[in-house]
Coordinates of C-alpha atoms in Angstrom, one line a residue:
M1405 CA 98.1 96.2 146.1
L1406 CA 100.5 93.3 145.9
N1407 CA 102.4 94.6 148.9
C1408 CA 99.2 94.4 150.9
Y1409 CA 99.0 90.7 150.1
V1410 CA 102.6 90.3 151.5
I1411 CA 101.6 91.9 154.8
A1412 CA 98.4 89.9 155.0
F1413 CA 100.4 86.6 154.3
I1414 CA 102.8 87.4 157.2
L1415 CA 100.0 88.3 159.6
V1416 CA 98.0 85.2 158.8
F1417 CA 100.8 82.7 158.9
S1418 CA 103.2 84.2 161.5
P1419 CA 101.4 82.7 164.5
F1420 CA 102.0 79.2 163.1
I1421 CA 105.7 79.5 162.5
A1422 CA 107.9 78.5 165.4
I1423 CA 111.0 80.4 166.3
S1424 CA 114.0 78.4 167.2
N1425 CA 115.8 80.2 170.0
A1426 CA 117.4 77.4 172.0
S1427 CA 120.8 78.3 173.5
A1428 CA 123.4 76.6 175.6
G1429 CA 122.2 78.3 178.8
D1430 CA 118.7 77.1 178.7
A1431 CA 119.9 73.6 177.9
D1432 CA 121.8 73.5 181.2
P1433 CA 120.0 70.8 183.4
R1434 CA 120.6 72.9 186.6
Y1435 CA 118.9 75.9 185.0
R1436 CA 116.0 73.8 183.7
N1437 CA 115.4 72.2 187.1
C1438 CA 115.5 75.6 188.7
V1439 CA 112.8 77.0 186.4
E1440 CA 110.6 73.9 186.8
Q1441 CA 110.8 74.0 190.6
C1442 CA 110.1 77.8 190.6
E1443 CA 107.0 77.4 188.4
E1444 CA 105.7 74.7 190.8
S1445 CA 106.5 76.4 194.1
G1446 CA 106.5 80.1 193.0
C1447 CA 109.8 80.6 194.8
I1448 CA 113.6 80.6 194.2
G1449 CA 115.1 80.4 197.6
K1450 CA 113.6 83.2 199.7
R1451 CA 112.4 85.1 196.6
C1452 CA 108.7 84.3 195.8
F1453 CA 106.5 85.5 192.9
P1454 CA 102.8 86.1 193.6
N1455 CA 101.9 85.7 189.9
C1456 CA 102.9 82.0 190.2
K1457 CA 99.8 81.4 192.4
I1458 CA 96.8 80.5 190.4
S1459 CA 93.4 80.9 192.2
A1460 CA 90.5 78.5 191.7
D1461 CA 88.5 80.9 189.4
E1462 CA 91.6 81.1 187.1
V1463 CA 91.7 77.3 186.5
P1464 CA 90.9 76.3 182.9
V1465 CA 87.3 75.1 182.4
V1466 CA 85.8 72.8 179.9
G1467 CA 83.6 74.5 177.4
P1468 CA 82.7 74.2 173.7
P1469 CA 84.0 74.8 171.1
W1470 CA 87.6 75.3 172.3
G1471 CA 87.8 72.5 175.0
M1472 CA 89.9 73.8 177.8
V1473 CA 89.2 77.5 178.1
E1474 CA 91.8 79.5 180.2
P1475 CA 91.1 83.0 181.4
L1476 CA 93.3 85.6 179.7
Y1477 CA 94.4 87.0 183.1
A1478 CA 95.5 83.5 184.2
R1479 CA 97.5 83.1 181.0
W1480 CA 99.1 86.5 181.6
K1481 CA 100.0 85.5 185.2
K1482 CA 101.5 82.2 184.0
G1483 CA 103.6 84.0 181.4
H1484 CA 104.7 86.6 184.0
C1485 CA 105.6 83.8 186.4
K1486 CA 107.6 81.9 183.8
S1487 CA 109.5 85.1 182.8
N1488 CA 110.4 85.8 186.4
C1489 CA 111.5 82.2 187.1
Q1490 CA 113.7 82.2 184.0
Y1491 CA 115.2 85.5 184.8
Y1492 CA 116.2 84.8 188.4
C1493 CA 117.3 81.2 187.6
M1494 CA 119.5 82.7 184.9
L1495 CA 121.0 85.2 187.3
N1496 CA 121.7 82.4 189.9
R1497 CA 123.3 80.2 187.3
E1498 CA 125.4 83.0 185.9
K1499 CA 126.7 83.8 189.4
E1500 CA 127.7 80.1 189.8
R1501 CA 129.5 80.2 186.4
E1502 CA 131.3 83.4 187.3
L1503 CA 132.7 81.8 190.4
L1504 CA 134.1 79.1 188.2
N1505 CA 135.6 81.7 185.8
K1506 CA 133.3 80.7 183.0
D1507 CA 132.1 83.0 180.3
P1508 CA 128.4 84.1 180.2
E1509 CA 125.9 81.9 178.2
K1510 CA 122.9 82.9 176.2
Y1511 CA 119.5 81.8 177.5
H1512 CA 116.6 81.4 175.0
G1513 CA 118.6 83.2 172.4
K1514 CA 119.4 86.2 174.6
W1515 CA 122.3 87.3 176.7
P1516 CA 121.7 87.7 180.5
F1517 CA 120.8 91.4 181.0
K1518 CA 120.2 93.4 184.1
R1519 CA 116.6 94.5 184.4
I1520 CA 115.8 98.1 185.2
Y1521 CA 112.3 98.8 186.4
G1522 CA 111.2 95.5 185.0
I1523 CA 112.6 96.2 181.5
Q1524 CA 114.5 93.1 180.4
D1525 CA 116.9 94.8 177.9
P1526 CA 116.8 98.6 178.7
A1527 CA 119.5 99.7 176.2
S1528 CA 117.9 98.1 173.2
M1529 CA 114.5 99.2 174.3
V1530 CA 115.6 102.9 174.5
F1531 CA 117.4 102.8 171.1
S1532 CA 114.4 101.0 169.5
S1533 CA 112.1 103.7 170.8
L1534 CA 114.4 106.4 169.4
N1535 CA 114.4 104.6 166.1
L1536 CA 110.6 104.6 166.2
V1537 CA 110.5 108.3 166.9
M1538 CA 113.0 109.1 164.1
H1539 CA 111.0 107.1 161.6
F1540 CA 107.8 108.8 162.6
H1541 CA 109.5 112.2 162.3
G1542 CA 111.0 111.3 158.9
W1543 CA 107.7 109.9 157.6
M1544 CA 105.7 112.9 158.7
S1545 CA 108.3 115.4 157.3
F1546 CA 108.1 113.4 154.0
F1547 CA 104.3 113.5 154.0
T1548 CA 104.4 117.3 154.6
L1549 CA 106.9 117.8 151.8
I1550 CA 104.9 115.8 149.3
Y1551 CA 101.5 117.2 149.9
N1552 CA 102.1 120.7 151.3
K1553 CA 105.3 122.0 149.7
L1554 CA 105.9 120.3 146.4
P1555 CA 103.6 120.9 143.3
L1556 CA 100.9 118.4 142.8
K1557 CA 99.1 117.0 139.7
A1558 CA 95.4 117.0 139.3
R1559 CA 93.4 115.4 142.1
K1560 CA 96.3 116.2 144.4
R1561 CA 98.5 113.4 143.1
P1562 CA 102.2 113.9 143.6
Y1563 CA 104.7 114.0 140.7
Y1564 CA 107.0 111.8 142.7
E1565 CA 106.0 108.3 141.5
Y1566 CA 107.5 106.5 144.6
A1567 CA 105.5 108.4 147.2
S1568 CA 103.0 105.6 147.9
L1569 CA 105.9 103.1 148.2
W1570 CA 107.7 105.2 150.8
H1571 CA 104.5 105.6 152.7
I1572 CA 104.2 101.9 153.0
Y1573 CA 107.8 101.7 154.0
G1574 CA 107.2 104.3 156.7
L1575 CA 104.3 102.3 158.1
L1576 CA 106.3 99.0 158.1
S1577 CA 109.2 100.8 159.8
L1578 CA 107.0 102.2 162.6
N1579 CA 105.4 98.7 163.0
S1580 CA 108.8 97.0 163.2
W1581 CA 110.4 99.4 165.7
F1582 CA 107.3 99.5 167.8
W1583 CA 107.4 95.7 168.3
S1584 CA 111.1 95.8 168.8
A1585 CA 110.7 98.3 171.7
I1586 CA 107.9 96.2 173.2
F1587 CA 109.9 93.0 172.9
H1588 CA 113.0 94.4 174.5
S1589 CA 110.9 95.7 177.4
R1590 CA 109.6 92.3 178.4
Y1591 CA 109.9 88.8 176.9
C1592 CA 106.8 87.2 175.6
E1593 CA 106.6 84.5 172.9
L1594 CA 103.9 86.2 170.9
I1595 CA 105.6 89.6 171.0
E1596 CA 108.9 87.9 170.0
K1597 CA 107.2 86.5 166.9
L1598 CA 105.7 89.8 166.1
D1599 CA 109.1 91.5 166.5
Y1600 CA 110.9 89.0 164.2
F1601 CA 108.2 88.8 161.5
S1602 CA 107.8 92.6 161.5
A1603 CA 111.6 93.0 161.0
V1604 CA 111.7 90.5 158.2
A1605 CA 108.7 92.0 156.5
L1606 CA 110.4 95.4 156.6
L1607 CA 113.7 94.1 155.3
G1608 CA 111.9 92.2 152.5
Y1609 CA 109.9 95.2 151.4
S1610 CA 113.0 97.4 151.7
L1611 CA 114.7 95.1 149.2
I1612 CA 111.8 95.3 146.8
L1613 CA 111.7 99.1 147.1
A1614 CA 115.5 99.4 146.6
I1615 CA 115.2 97.5 143.3
L1616 CA 112.2 99.5 142.1
R1617 CA 113.8 102.8 142.9
S1618 CA 117.4 101.9 141.7
F1619 CA 116.1 100.7 138.3
N1620 CA 113.7 103.6 138.1
V1621 CA 110.7 101.3 137.7
K1622 CA 107.6 103.5 137.1
D1623 CA 105.4 101.2 135.1
E1624 CA 102.7 99.6 137.3
A1625 CA 102.8 96.2 135.5
T1626 CA 106.5 96.0 136.0
R1627 CA 106.1 96.9 139.6
V1628 CA 103.9 93.9 140.0
M1629 CA 106.2 91.5 138.1
I1630 CA 109.3 92.4 140.1
P1631 CA 108.0 91.8 143.6
A1632 CA 106.4 88.4 142.7
P1633 CA 109.6 86.2 143.0
L1634 CA 110.8 88.4 145.9
I1635 CA 107.6 87.6 147.9
S1636 CA 108.6 83.9 147.8
F1637 CA 112.1 84.9 148.8
V1638 CA 110.8 86.9 151.8
A1639 CA 108.4 84.2 152.8
T1640 CA 111.3 81.7 152.8
H1641 CA 113.3 84.0 155.0
I1642 CA 110.5 84.4 157.4
M1643 CA 110.6 80.6 157.8
Y1644 CA 114.3 80.6 158.5
L1645 CA 114.7 84.1 159.9
N1646 CA 117.8 84.9 157.9
F1647 CA 118.1 88.6 158.4
F1648 CA 121.7 88.9 157.1
K1649 CA 121.0 88.0 153.4
L1650 CA 118.0 90.4 153.3
D1651 CA 120.1 93.2 154.7
H1652 CA 123.0 92.3 152.4
G1653 CA 120.8 92.4 149.3
Q1654 CA 119.3 95.7 150.2
L1655 CA 122.6 97.4 150.9
A1656 CA 124.2 96.0 147.8
T1657 CA 121.4 97.3 145.6
W1658 CA 121.7 100.8 147.1
A1659 CA 125.5 100.7 147.0
I1660 CA 125.6 99.9 143.3
W1661 CA 123.0 102.6 142.6
G1662 CA 124.9 105.1 144.6
D1663 CA 128.1 104.5 142.6
F1664 CA 126.5 104.8 139.1
S1665 CA 123.8 107.4 139.9
H1666 CA 124.3 111.1 139.4
H1667 CA 121.7 111.9 142.0
P1668 CA 122.6 115.2 143.9
S1669 CA 122.2 113.4 147.3
R1670 CA 124.0 110.2 146.4
W1671 CA 126.6 110.9 149.1
K1672 CA 123.9 110.3 151.7
I1673 CA 123.2 106.8 150.2
R1674 CA 126.9 106.0 150.2
F1675 CA 127.3 107.1 153.9
V1676 CA 124.2 105.1 155.0
V1677 CA 125.4 102.0 153.2
L1678 CA 128.9 102.2 154.5
I1679 CA 127.9 102.7 158.2
S1680 CA 125.1 100.1 157.9
G1681 CA 127.6 97.6 156.5
L1682 CA 129.9 98.2 159.4
A1683 CA 126.9 97.9 161.8
M1684 CA 126.1 94.5 160.3
C1685 CA 129.5 93.3 161.6
L1686 CA 128.0 93.6 165.1
Q1687 CA 125.5 91.0 164.1
I1688 CA 128.2 88.6 163.2
Y1689 CA 130.7 89.3 166.0
D1690 CA 128.3 89.2 168.9
F1691 CA 129.5 89.7 172.5
P1692 CA 128.0 89.5 176.0
P1693 CA 126.4 92.7 177.4
Y1694 CA 128.9 95.1 179.0
E1695 CA 127.9 95.5 182.7
G1696 CA 124.8 93.5 181.8
L1697 CA 123.3 96.4 179.8
L1698 CA 125.0 97.0 176.4
D1699 CA 125.5 94.3 173.8
A1700 CA 126.1 94.2 170.1
Q1701 CA 122.4 94.4 169.2
A1702 CA 121.9 97.5 171.4
L1703 CA 124.9 99.1 169.6
R1704 CA 123.4 98.3 166.2
H1705 CA 120.1 99.9 167.3
A1706 CA 122.1 103.0 168.5
I1707 CA 123.9 103.3 165.2
T1708 CA 120.7 103.3 163.2
V1709 CA 119.2 106.3 165.0
P1710 CA 121.3 109.0 163.2
L1711 CA 121.2 106.9 160.0
T1712 CA 117.4 107.0 160.1
Y1713 CA 117.4 110.8 160.1
L1714 CA 119.9 110.9 157.2
W1715 CA 117.9 108.2 155.3
W1716 CA 114.6 110.1 155.4
S1717 CA 116.6 113.2 154.4
F1718 CA 117.7 111.4 151.3
I1719 CA 114.1 110.3 150.6
R1720 CA 112.9 113.9 150.8
D1721 CA 115.8 115.0 148.5
D1722 CA 114.8 112.3 146.1
A1723 CA 111.2 113.5 146.0
T1724 CA 112.3 117.1 145.5
F1725 CA 114.8 116.1 142.8
L1726 CA 112.4 113.9 140.7
T1727 CA 109.5 116.3 141.1
S1728 CA 111.7 119.0 139.6
E1729 CA 112.8 116.7 136.8
R1730 CA 109.2 115.8 136.0
L1731 CA 108.1 119.5 135.9
K1732 CA 111.0 120.3 133.6
N1733 CA 110.1 117.4 131.2
S1734 CA 106.4 118.4 131.2
K1735 CA 107.3 122.0 130.3
K1736 CA 109.6 120.8 127.5
S1737 CA 106.9 118.5 126.1
K1738 CA 104.6 121.5 125.8

């Protein structure tokens, strides 16, 4: 139940938390002037954008209780107009920088990518979608194993005490990768917030789950006591969007457990931790997208696709192993 409060907290307060994504590129006066002129005129040179034209019936009207009420369609058009202006102004500015033999700059926290069919970051979008599919497959296979293949207690309750925790993990993973795929498809401030906060919520919960499973916490009271300080920790990281420490804490917990545990599938944990740690280096040593398509973040997303399959394989092995142990203990007690 406490985990539900964490999710509720994030959903309630996330719209009020600002994301700082200023970069050197969007601070460039020539780029800013280009965007402002484009939003006013709807054109960059000979290229014009119909969505920048607002008709009379789309002008905000005064009405209680919200004051200026703007039609949703008009808001969408404005956002689409701004996105196009930023994209083509960025391209023009990068062409100018290339002629001066200058390196690419980030704009609004992102590298200049080449759009394909309107998709702003096609490589990351594809790999995010693949991660979404792999998590769905992994979660459903885990669900099938727990309730259709392994023995159950009375009232169809699993012997595996961590089943409900992994179900929540599966849902948070699907939510996180869904918004990641949407965000990489087309930039939008609201979607960007949902992407960031969903990712931090997943990492925070994963850290809690790693601690509970590594220390074999089965008592419900203890399960409530352990997440309490971590909830504040996650909330703080939501404010500052510090992914690295959450990832580091989660990997360190599983790494220590993998070294000291005698679990039959511990090699899977060690492999996932090792490759995930190497993938984190891509977050530190960022680089401009190759051919405007593949950057460090896209590579990290690509690496996590096979790791996701192996990770859910470990979760299924863990459920099978602990269920077998519980059945053996129950028979001995009789």
